[in-house]
Coordinates of C-alpha atoms in Angstrom, one line a residue:
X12 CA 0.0 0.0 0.0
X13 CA 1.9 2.3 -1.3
X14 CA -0.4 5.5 -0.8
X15 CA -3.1 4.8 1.8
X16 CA -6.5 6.0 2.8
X17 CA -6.6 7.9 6.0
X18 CA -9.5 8.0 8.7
X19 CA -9.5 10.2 11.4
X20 CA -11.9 10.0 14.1
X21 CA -12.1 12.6 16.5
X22 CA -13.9 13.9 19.6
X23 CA -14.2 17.1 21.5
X24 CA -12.7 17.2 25.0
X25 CA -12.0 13.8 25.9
X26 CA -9.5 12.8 28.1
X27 CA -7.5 9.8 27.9
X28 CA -8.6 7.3 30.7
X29 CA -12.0 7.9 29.6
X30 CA -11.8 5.0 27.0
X31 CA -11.3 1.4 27.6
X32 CA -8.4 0.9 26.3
X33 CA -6.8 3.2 28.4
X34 CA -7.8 1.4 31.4
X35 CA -11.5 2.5 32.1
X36 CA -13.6 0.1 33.0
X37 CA -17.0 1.9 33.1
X38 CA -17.0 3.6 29.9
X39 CA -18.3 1.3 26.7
X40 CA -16.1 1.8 24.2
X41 CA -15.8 -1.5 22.3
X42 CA -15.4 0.4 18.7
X43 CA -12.4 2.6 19.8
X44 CA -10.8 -0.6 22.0
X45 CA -10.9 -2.5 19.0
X46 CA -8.8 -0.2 17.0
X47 CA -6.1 -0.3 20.0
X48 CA -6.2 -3.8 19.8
X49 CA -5.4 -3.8 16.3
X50 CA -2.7 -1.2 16.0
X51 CA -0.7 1.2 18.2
X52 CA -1.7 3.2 21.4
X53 CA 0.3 6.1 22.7
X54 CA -0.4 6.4 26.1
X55 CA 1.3 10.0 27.0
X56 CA 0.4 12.2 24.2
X57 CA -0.3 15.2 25.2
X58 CA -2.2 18.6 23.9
X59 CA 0.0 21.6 22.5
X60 CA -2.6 23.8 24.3
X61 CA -5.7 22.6 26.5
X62 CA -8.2 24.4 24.3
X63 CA -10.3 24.0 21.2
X64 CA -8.8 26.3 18.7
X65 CA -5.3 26.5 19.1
X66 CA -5.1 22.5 19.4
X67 CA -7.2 22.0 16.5
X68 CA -4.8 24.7 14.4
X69 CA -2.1 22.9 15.6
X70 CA -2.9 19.2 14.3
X71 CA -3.7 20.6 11.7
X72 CA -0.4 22.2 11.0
X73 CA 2.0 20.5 13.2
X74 CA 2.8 23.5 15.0
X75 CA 2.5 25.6 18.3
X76 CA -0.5 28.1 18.7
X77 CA 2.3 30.4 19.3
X78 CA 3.6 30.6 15.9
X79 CA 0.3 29.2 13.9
X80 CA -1.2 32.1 15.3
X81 CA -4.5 31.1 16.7
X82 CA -3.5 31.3 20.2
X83 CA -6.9 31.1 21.7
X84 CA -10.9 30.9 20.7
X85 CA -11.9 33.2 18.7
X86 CA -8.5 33.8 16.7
X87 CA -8.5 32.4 13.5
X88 CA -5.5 30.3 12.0
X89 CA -4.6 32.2 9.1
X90 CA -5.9 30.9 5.9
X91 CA -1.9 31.6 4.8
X92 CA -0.8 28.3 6.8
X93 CA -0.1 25.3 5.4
X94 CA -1.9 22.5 6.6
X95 CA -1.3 18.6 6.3
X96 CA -4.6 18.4 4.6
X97 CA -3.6 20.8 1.8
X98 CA -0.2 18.9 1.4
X99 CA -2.0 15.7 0.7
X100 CA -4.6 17.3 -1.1
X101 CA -2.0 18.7 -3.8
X102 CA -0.5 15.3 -3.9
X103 CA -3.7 14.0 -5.3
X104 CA -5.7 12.8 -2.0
X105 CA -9.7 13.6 -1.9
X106 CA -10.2 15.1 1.2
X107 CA -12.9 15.4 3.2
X108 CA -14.4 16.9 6.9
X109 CA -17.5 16.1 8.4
X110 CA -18.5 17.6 12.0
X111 CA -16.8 20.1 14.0
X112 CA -14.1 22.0 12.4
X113 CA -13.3 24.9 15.0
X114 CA -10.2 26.8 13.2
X115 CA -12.4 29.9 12.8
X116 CA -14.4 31.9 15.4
X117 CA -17.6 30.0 16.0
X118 CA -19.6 31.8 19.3
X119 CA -21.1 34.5 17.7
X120 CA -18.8 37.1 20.2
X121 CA -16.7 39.2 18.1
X122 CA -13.4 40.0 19.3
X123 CA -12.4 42.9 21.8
X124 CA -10.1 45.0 19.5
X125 CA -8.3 47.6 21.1
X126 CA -9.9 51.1 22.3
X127 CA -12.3 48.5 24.5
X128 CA -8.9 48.0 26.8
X129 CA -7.7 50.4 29.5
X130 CA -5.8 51.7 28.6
X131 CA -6.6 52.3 25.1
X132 CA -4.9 51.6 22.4
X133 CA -5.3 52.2 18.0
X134 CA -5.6 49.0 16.1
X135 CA -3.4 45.6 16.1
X136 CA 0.6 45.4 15.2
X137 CA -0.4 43.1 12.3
X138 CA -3.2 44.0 9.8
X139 CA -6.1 41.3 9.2
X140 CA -5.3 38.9 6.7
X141 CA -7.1 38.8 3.3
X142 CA -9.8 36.3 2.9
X143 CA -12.8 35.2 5.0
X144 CA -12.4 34.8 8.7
X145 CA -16.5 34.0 9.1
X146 CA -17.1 30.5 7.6
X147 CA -17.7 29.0 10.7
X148 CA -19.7 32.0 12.9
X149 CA -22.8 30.9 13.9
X150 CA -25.3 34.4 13.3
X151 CA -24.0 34.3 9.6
X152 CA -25.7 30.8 9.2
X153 CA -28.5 31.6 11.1
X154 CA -29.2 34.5 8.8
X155 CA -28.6 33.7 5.7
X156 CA -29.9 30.0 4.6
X157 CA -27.4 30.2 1.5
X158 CA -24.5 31.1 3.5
X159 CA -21.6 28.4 3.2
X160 CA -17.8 27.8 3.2
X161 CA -15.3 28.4 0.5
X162 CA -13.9 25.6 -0.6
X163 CA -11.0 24.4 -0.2
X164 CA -11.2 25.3 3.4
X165 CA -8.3 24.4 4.7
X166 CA -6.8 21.7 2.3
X167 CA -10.6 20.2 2.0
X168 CA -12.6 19.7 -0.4
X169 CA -15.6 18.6 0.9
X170 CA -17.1 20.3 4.3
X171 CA -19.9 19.6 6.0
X172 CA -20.2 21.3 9.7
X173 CA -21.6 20.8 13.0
X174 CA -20.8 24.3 14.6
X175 CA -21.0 24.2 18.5
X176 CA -22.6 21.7 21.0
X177 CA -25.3 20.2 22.2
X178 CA -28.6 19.2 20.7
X179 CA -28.8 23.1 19.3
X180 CA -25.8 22.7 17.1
X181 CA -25.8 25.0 13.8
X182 CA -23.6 24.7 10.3
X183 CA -24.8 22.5 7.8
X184 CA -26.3 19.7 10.5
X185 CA -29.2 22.2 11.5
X186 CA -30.0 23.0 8.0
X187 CA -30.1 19.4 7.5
X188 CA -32.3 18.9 10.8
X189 CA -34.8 22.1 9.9
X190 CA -35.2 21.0 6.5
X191 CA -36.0 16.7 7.0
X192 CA -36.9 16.8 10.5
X193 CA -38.3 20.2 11.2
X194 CA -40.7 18.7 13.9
X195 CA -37.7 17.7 16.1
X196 CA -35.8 21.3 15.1
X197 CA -38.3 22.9 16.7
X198 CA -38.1 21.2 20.3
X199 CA -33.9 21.1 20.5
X200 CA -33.1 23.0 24.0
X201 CA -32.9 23.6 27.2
X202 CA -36.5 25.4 27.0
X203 CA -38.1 22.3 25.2
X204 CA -36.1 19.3 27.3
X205 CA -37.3 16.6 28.8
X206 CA -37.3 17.8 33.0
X207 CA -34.9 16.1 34.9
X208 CA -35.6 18.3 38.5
X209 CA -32.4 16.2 40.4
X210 CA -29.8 17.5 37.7
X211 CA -28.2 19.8 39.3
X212 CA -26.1 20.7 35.7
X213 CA -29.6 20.9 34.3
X214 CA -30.1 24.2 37.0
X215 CA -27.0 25.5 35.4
X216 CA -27.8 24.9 31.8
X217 CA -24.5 22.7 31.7
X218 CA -27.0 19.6 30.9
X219 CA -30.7 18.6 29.3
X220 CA -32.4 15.8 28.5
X221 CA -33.0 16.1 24.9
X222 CA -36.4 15.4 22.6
X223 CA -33.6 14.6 19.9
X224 CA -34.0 10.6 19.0
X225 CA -30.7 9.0 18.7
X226 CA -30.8 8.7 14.7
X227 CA -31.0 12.6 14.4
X228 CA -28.5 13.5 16.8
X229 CA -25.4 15.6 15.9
X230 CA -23.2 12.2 17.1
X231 CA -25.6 10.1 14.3
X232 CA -25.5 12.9 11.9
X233 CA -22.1 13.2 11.5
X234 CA -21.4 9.6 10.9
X235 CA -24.1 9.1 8.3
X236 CA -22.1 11.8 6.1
X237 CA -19.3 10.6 6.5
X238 CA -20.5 6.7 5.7
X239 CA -22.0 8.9 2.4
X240 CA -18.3 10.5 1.8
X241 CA -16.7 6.9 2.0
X242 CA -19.7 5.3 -0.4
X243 CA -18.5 8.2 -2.7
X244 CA -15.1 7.5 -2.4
X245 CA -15.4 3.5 -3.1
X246 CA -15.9 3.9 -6.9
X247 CA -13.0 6.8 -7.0
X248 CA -9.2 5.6 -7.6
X249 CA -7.6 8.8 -5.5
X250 CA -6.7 7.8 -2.1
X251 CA -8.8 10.0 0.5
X252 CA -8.0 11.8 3.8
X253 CA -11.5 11.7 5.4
X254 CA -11.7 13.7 8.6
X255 CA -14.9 12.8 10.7
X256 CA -15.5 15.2 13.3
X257 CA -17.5 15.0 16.7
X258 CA -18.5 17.8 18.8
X259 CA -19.4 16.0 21.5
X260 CA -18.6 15.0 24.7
X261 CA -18.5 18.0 25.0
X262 CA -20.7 20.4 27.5
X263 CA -23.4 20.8 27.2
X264 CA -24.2 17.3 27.9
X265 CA -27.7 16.0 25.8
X266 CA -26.7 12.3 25.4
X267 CA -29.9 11.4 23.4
X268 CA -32.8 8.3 24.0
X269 CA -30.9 5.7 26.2
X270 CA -27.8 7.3 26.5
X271 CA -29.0 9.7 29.0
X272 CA -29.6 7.2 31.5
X273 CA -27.0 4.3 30.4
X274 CA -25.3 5.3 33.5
X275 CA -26.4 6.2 37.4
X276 CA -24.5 9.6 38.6
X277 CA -24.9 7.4 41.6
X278 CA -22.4 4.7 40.3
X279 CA -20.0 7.0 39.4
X280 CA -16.5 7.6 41.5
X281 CA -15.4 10.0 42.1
X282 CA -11.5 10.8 41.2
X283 CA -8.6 10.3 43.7
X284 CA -7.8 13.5 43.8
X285 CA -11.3 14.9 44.8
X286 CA -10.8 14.8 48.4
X287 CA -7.3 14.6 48.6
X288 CA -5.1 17.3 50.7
X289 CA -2.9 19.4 48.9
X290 CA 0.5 21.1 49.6
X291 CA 2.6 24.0 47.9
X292 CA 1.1 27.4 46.4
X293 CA -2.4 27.1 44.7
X294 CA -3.7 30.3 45.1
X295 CA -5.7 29.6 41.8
X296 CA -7.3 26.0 42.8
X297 CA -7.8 27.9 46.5
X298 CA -9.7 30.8 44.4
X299 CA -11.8 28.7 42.5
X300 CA -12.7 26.5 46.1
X301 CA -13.3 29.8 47.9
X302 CA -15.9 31.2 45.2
X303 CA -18.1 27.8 45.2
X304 CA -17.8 28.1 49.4
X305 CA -19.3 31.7 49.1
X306 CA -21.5 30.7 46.5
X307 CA -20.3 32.4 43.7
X308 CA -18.6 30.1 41.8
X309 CA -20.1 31.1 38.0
X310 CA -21.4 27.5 36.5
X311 CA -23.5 28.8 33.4
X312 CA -20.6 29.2 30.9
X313 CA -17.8 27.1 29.7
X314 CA -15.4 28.3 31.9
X315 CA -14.0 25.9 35.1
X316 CA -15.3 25.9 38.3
X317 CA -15.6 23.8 41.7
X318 CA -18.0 21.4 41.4
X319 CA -20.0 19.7 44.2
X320 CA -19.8 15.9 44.4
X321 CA -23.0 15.4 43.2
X322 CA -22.7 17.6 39.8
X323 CA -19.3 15.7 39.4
X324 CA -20.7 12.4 39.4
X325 CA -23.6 13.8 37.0
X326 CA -21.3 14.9 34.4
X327 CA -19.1 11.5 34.7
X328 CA -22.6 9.6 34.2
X329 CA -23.6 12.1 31.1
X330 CA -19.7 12.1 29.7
X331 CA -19.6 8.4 29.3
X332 CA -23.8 8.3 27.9
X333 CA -22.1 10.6 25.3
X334 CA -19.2 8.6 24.4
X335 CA -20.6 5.6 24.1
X336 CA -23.2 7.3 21.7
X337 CA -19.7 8.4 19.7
X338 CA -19.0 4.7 20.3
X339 CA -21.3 3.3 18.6
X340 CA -20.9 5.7 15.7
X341 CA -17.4 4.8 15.2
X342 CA -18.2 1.3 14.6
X343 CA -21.1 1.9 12.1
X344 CA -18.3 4.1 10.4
X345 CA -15.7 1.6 9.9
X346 CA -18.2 -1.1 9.3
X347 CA -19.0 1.1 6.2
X348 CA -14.9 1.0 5.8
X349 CA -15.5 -2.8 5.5
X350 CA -18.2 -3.1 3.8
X351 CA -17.0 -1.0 1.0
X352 CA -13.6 -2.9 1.0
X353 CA -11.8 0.3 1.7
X354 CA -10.2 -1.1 5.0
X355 CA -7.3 -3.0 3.7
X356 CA -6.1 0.4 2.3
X357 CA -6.9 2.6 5.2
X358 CA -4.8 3.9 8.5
X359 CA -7.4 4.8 10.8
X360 CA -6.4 7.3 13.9
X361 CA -8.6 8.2 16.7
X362 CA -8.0 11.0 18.8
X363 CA -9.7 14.3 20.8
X364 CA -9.0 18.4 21.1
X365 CA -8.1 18.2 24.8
X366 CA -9.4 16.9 28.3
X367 CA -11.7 18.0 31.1
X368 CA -10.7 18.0 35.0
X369 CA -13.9 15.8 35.7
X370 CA -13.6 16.1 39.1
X371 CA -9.7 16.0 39.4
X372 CA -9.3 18.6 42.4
X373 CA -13.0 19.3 42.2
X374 CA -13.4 20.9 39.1
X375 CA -15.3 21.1 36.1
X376 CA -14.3 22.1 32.4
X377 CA -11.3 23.0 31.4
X378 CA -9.2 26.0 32.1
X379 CA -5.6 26.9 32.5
X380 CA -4.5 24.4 35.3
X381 CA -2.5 21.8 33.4
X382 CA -3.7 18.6 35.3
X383 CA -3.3 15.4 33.4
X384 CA -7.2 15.4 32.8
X385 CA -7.2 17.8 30.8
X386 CA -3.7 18.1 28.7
X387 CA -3.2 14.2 28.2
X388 CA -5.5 13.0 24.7
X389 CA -6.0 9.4 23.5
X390 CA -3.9 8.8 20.3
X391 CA -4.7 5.6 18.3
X392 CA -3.1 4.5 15.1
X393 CA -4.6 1.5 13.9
X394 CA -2.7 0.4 10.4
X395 CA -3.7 -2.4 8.0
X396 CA -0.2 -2.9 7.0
X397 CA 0.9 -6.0 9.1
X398 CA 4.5 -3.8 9.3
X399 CA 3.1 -1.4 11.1
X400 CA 1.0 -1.0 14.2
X401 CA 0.9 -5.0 15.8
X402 CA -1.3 -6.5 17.9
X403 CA -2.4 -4.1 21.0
X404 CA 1.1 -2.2 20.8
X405 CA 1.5 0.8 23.0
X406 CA 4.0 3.4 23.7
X407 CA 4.6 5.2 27.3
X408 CA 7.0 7.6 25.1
X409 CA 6.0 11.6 25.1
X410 CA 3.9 12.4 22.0
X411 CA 2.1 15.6 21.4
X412 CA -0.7 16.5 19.0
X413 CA 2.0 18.2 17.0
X414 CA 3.2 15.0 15.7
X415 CA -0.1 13.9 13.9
X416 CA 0.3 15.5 10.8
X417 CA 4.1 14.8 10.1
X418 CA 3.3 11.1 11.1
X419 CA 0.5 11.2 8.4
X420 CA 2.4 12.9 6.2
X421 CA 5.9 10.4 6.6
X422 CA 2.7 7.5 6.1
X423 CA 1.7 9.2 2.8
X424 CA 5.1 8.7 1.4
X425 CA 5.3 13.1 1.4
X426 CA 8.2 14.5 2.9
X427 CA 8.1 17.3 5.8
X428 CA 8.2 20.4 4.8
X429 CA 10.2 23.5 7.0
X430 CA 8.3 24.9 9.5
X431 CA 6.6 21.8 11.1
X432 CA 7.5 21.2 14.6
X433 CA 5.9 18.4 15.1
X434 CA 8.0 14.7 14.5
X435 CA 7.0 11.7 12.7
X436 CA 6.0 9.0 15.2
X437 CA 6.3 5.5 12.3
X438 CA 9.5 5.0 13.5
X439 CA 7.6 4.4 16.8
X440 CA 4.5 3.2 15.3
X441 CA 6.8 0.3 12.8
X442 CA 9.3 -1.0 15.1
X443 CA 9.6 0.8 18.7
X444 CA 12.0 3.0 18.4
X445 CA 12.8 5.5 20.8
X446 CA 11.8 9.3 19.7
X447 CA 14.2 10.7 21.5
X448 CA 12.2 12.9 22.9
X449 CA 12.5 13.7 27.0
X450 CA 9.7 17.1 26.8
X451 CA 6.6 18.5 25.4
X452 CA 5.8 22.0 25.7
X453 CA 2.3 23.0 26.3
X454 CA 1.3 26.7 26.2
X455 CA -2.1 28.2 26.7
X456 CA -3.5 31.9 26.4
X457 CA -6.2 32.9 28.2
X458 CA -9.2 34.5 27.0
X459 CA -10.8 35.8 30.5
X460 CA -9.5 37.1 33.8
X461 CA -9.8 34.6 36.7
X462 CA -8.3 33.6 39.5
X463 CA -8.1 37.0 41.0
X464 CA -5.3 37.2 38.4
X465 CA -5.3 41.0 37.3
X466 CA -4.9 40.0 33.8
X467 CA -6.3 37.2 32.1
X468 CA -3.9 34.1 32.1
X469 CA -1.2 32.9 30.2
X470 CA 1.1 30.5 30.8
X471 CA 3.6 27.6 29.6
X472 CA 3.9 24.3 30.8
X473 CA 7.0 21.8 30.1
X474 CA 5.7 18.3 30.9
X475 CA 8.8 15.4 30.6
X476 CA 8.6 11.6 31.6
X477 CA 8.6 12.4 35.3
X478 CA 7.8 16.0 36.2
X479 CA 5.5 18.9 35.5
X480 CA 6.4 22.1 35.7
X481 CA 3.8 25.1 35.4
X482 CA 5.2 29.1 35.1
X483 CA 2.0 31.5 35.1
X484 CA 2.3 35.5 34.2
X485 CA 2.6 37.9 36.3
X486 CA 2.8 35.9 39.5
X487 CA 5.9 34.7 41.3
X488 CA 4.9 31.1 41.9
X489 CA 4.3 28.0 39.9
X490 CA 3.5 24.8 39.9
X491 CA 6.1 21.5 39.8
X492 CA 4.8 17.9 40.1
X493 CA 6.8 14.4 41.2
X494 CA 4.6 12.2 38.4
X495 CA 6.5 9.1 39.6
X496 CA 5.4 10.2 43.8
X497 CA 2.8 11.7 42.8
X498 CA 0.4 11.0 39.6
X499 CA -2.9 12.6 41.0
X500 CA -0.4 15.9 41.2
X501 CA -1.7 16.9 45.2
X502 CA 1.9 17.9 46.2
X503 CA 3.2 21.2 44.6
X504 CA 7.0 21.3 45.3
X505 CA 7.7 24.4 43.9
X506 CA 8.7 26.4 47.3
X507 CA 10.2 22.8 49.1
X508 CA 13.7 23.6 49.6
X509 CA 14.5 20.2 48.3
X510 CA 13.3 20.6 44.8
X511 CA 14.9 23.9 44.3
X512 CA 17.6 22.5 42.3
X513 CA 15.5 20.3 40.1
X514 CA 12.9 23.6 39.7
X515 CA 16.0 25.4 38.7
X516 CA 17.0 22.8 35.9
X517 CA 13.5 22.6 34.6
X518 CA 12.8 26.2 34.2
X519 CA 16.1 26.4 32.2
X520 CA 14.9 23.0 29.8
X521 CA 11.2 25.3 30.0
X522 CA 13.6 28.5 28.6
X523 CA 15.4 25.8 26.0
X524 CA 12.1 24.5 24.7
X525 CA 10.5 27.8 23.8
X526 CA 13.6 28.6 22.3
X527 CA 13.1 25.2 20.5
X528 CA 9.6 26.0 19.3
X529 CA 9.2 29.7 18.3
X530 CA 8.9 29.9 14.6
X531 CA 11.5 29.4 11.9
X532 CA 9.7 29.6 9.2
X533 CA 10.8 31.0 6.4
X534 CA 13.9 29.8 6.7
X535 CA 17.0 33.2 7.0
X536 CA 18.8 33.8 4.1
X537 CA 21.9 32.0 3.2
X538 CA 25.1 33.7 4.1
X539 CA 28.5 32.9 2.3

């Protein structure tokens, strides 16, 4: 197989032990543990930043949200990236997306330019790119019926979008749902849900028991088209990069019919780390703590908070409902693989955008507190070539998100070109080989204030085989983890006189890797 097919599931916020094959044993996921047991299973890959946007940019170009440019939601990755899609597109692959795309602003907020700031200030350093930056905002599609994507968007040629969450996603789904099923479009939610009065995420509008049936949910939408992309695809010679997209599990939770119920909140543990002490400087997990105790904690949007118990073990219970809907999805997906003999020829990966703390420390969401939960992602490569992938191999090396598209590029027989940061992981993937790797950086850019933080937050993380270490803006404190001592992260050694040394030596490798990563792209000019 000389130029294969390439499937790539993925899910939205998703973290890495909640799949079977990572070790869950509550979670039904027979679809996705079947591809592990196939091919090969990176157990440590981890996000280049904990948030929608800026990951998605960056598997999609191999490279940091720091020099892609879309640093956070609502930036745009400039249309004048090069994506792994478009490189396999211009070497003659179909290619296809189906679901959530995310690498434009989607919420319908525009952005706070300057002369909103204090103090104020004249326009950006760089002027707006050429070209469209709306394709995926919601109001446009709301308001105009014939509105749509350009195409190629992003390397692909064929788009079909679920924008957002929930059973009140938009794009092309709820056109699709308005136009076939326009009884059910008119009862998607929170004001038309089934009640559910001992939800206490339905009080927050974090949850809701959707009218939806199964069959026309966004999770069974977006694998009919993409079973209708790979029909289209089985009479056509090209080999295809297909792209199929979930939004959920994402919250809001509206896991539809049965799934709702497939699991008690009851049932559900809760995390080690939920009512485990902690040591060392958290101001920020002690703010969040303090603002639930006084009843303020803000629950309504998608930003963290400190969850009870109770609404902890409700989202577990709802998480798992959805991906076990996503579940099932994936397996009528590649049974279509199958059944229109394009499995032989296809490498099928199954990934997700980021975690979610689910409890870990009591919290909710995600947010800039790099816990494992939220920055470690599944990552399964599941080859047809008997070379490659093995029976149920895994690797405990460091992988990161970055290394997708050079590992799908390296697989398509296309060489790298400059400016991806990312590295191939076949050598890996075909015979164990050690990377080489001892360090992922992880950066994020905060869109809101919090914390009692008198900016919003930024910060950079450098996460190796043993330790994590976590340096935050404008505050003199961080955060440094034992992994090996410590795995549920409860003991922060950053002022133990012990660790200074080691803090010392990983805030230089922290200094060393953003050196590593900023951008070198295009390459300097030659000098004799």
């Amino acid at each position: 197989m000389s130029r294969p097919n390439f499937l790539l599931f993925m899910t939205d916020q998703q973290r890495a032990d909640h799949v079977g094959a990572y070790g869950n044993r509550v979670v039904r996921t027979p679809s996705i543990d079947g591809l592990a047991e196939r091919g090969w299973t990176a157990t440590r890959c981890y996000v280049a930043s904990p948030i929608c946007m800026p990951n998605r940019a960056s598997l999609m170009t191999g490279r940091m949200p720091s020099v892609h440019g879309a640093r956070h939601n609502g930036v745009p990755l400039p249309l004048c990236e090069r994506t792994f899609v478009k490189r396999l597109r211009d070497a003659g692959y179909a290619t296809a997306l189906v679901g959530k795309a995310h690498l434009q602003n989607i919420s319908g907020q525009r952005a706070l330019w300057p002369g909103a700031q204090d103090p104020p200030t004249e326009g950006e350093a760089r002027r707006p790119e050429a070209g469209r930056f709306d394709q995926e905002w919601e109001p446009s599609w709301q308001a105009d019926p014939a509105f749509d994507v350009d195409l190629p968007f992003y390397g692909f040629d064929h788009v079909r979008l679920a924008i957002n969450h929930a059973d009140v996603a938009g794009g092309h789904y709820r056109r699709w749902l308005e136009r076939e099923h326009p009884e059910v479009a008119a009862v998607t939610g929170p004001e038309h849900a089934i009640p559910t009065p001992a939800f206490e995420l339905a009080r927050a509008g974090q949850a809701w028991r959707t009218r939806t049936p199964e069959a026309l949910s966004t999770t069974s939408w977006v694998a009919d088209e993409t079973c209708k992309v790979l029909a289209a695809r089985a009479d056509d010679r090209r080999p295809f990069f297909v792209q199929c997209s979930f939004p959920d599990p994402h919250h809001p939770f509206t896991p539809p019919g049965r799934f709702w119920d497939l699991h008690d909140p009851e049932d559900m543990a809760l995390p080690p780390s939920f009512d485990a002490p902690v040591t060392g400087p958290l101001a920020h997990r002690a703010w969040l703590h303090a603002q639930r105790d006084a009843g303020r904690a803000v629950k309504h949007t998608p930003a963290l908070f400190a969850a009870t118990a109770r609404e902890v073990r409700e989202a577990l219970a709802l998480n798992y409902g959805s991906i076990a809907h996503i579940d099932e999805a994936i397996g009528r997906v590649l049974r279509s693989l199958e059944q229109h003999e394009l499995a032989r020829d296809t490498v099928v990966v199954f990934t997700s955008d980021h975690g979610d703390y689910f409890g870990d420390h009591q919290l909710l969401w995600k947010g800039p507190l790099h816990y494992q939960g939220l920055t470690r992602v599944p990552l399964v490569w599941a080859d047809p070539t008997g070379a490659r992938g093995g029976a149920a191999a895994t690797s405990d090396q460091l992988c990161s998100t970055l290394d997708i598209a050079p590992t799908i590029l390296a697989r398509a027989g296309l060489t790298l070109h400059h400016g991806i940061q990312g590295r191939s992981l076949l050598p890996a993937i075909d015979r164990g080989a050690d990377l080489g790797r001892d360090h992922v950086l992880i950066e994020e850019e905060g869109q809101r204030t919090m914390f009692g933080f008198p900016t919003r937050t930024r910060m950079r993380t450098l996460q190796t085989r043993q330790h994590r270490l976590s340096v935050y803006h404008g505050v003199p404190w961080g955060e440094l983890y034992d992994l090996q001592a410590d795995p549920h992260e409860c003991h922060n050694l950053w002022d133990e006189p012990a660790a200074a040394r080691l803090r010392d030596e990983l805030l230089h490798r922290l200094v060393q890797s953003m050196i590593e990563y900023a951008n070198d792209s295009p390459a300097p000019t030659a000098l004799a």
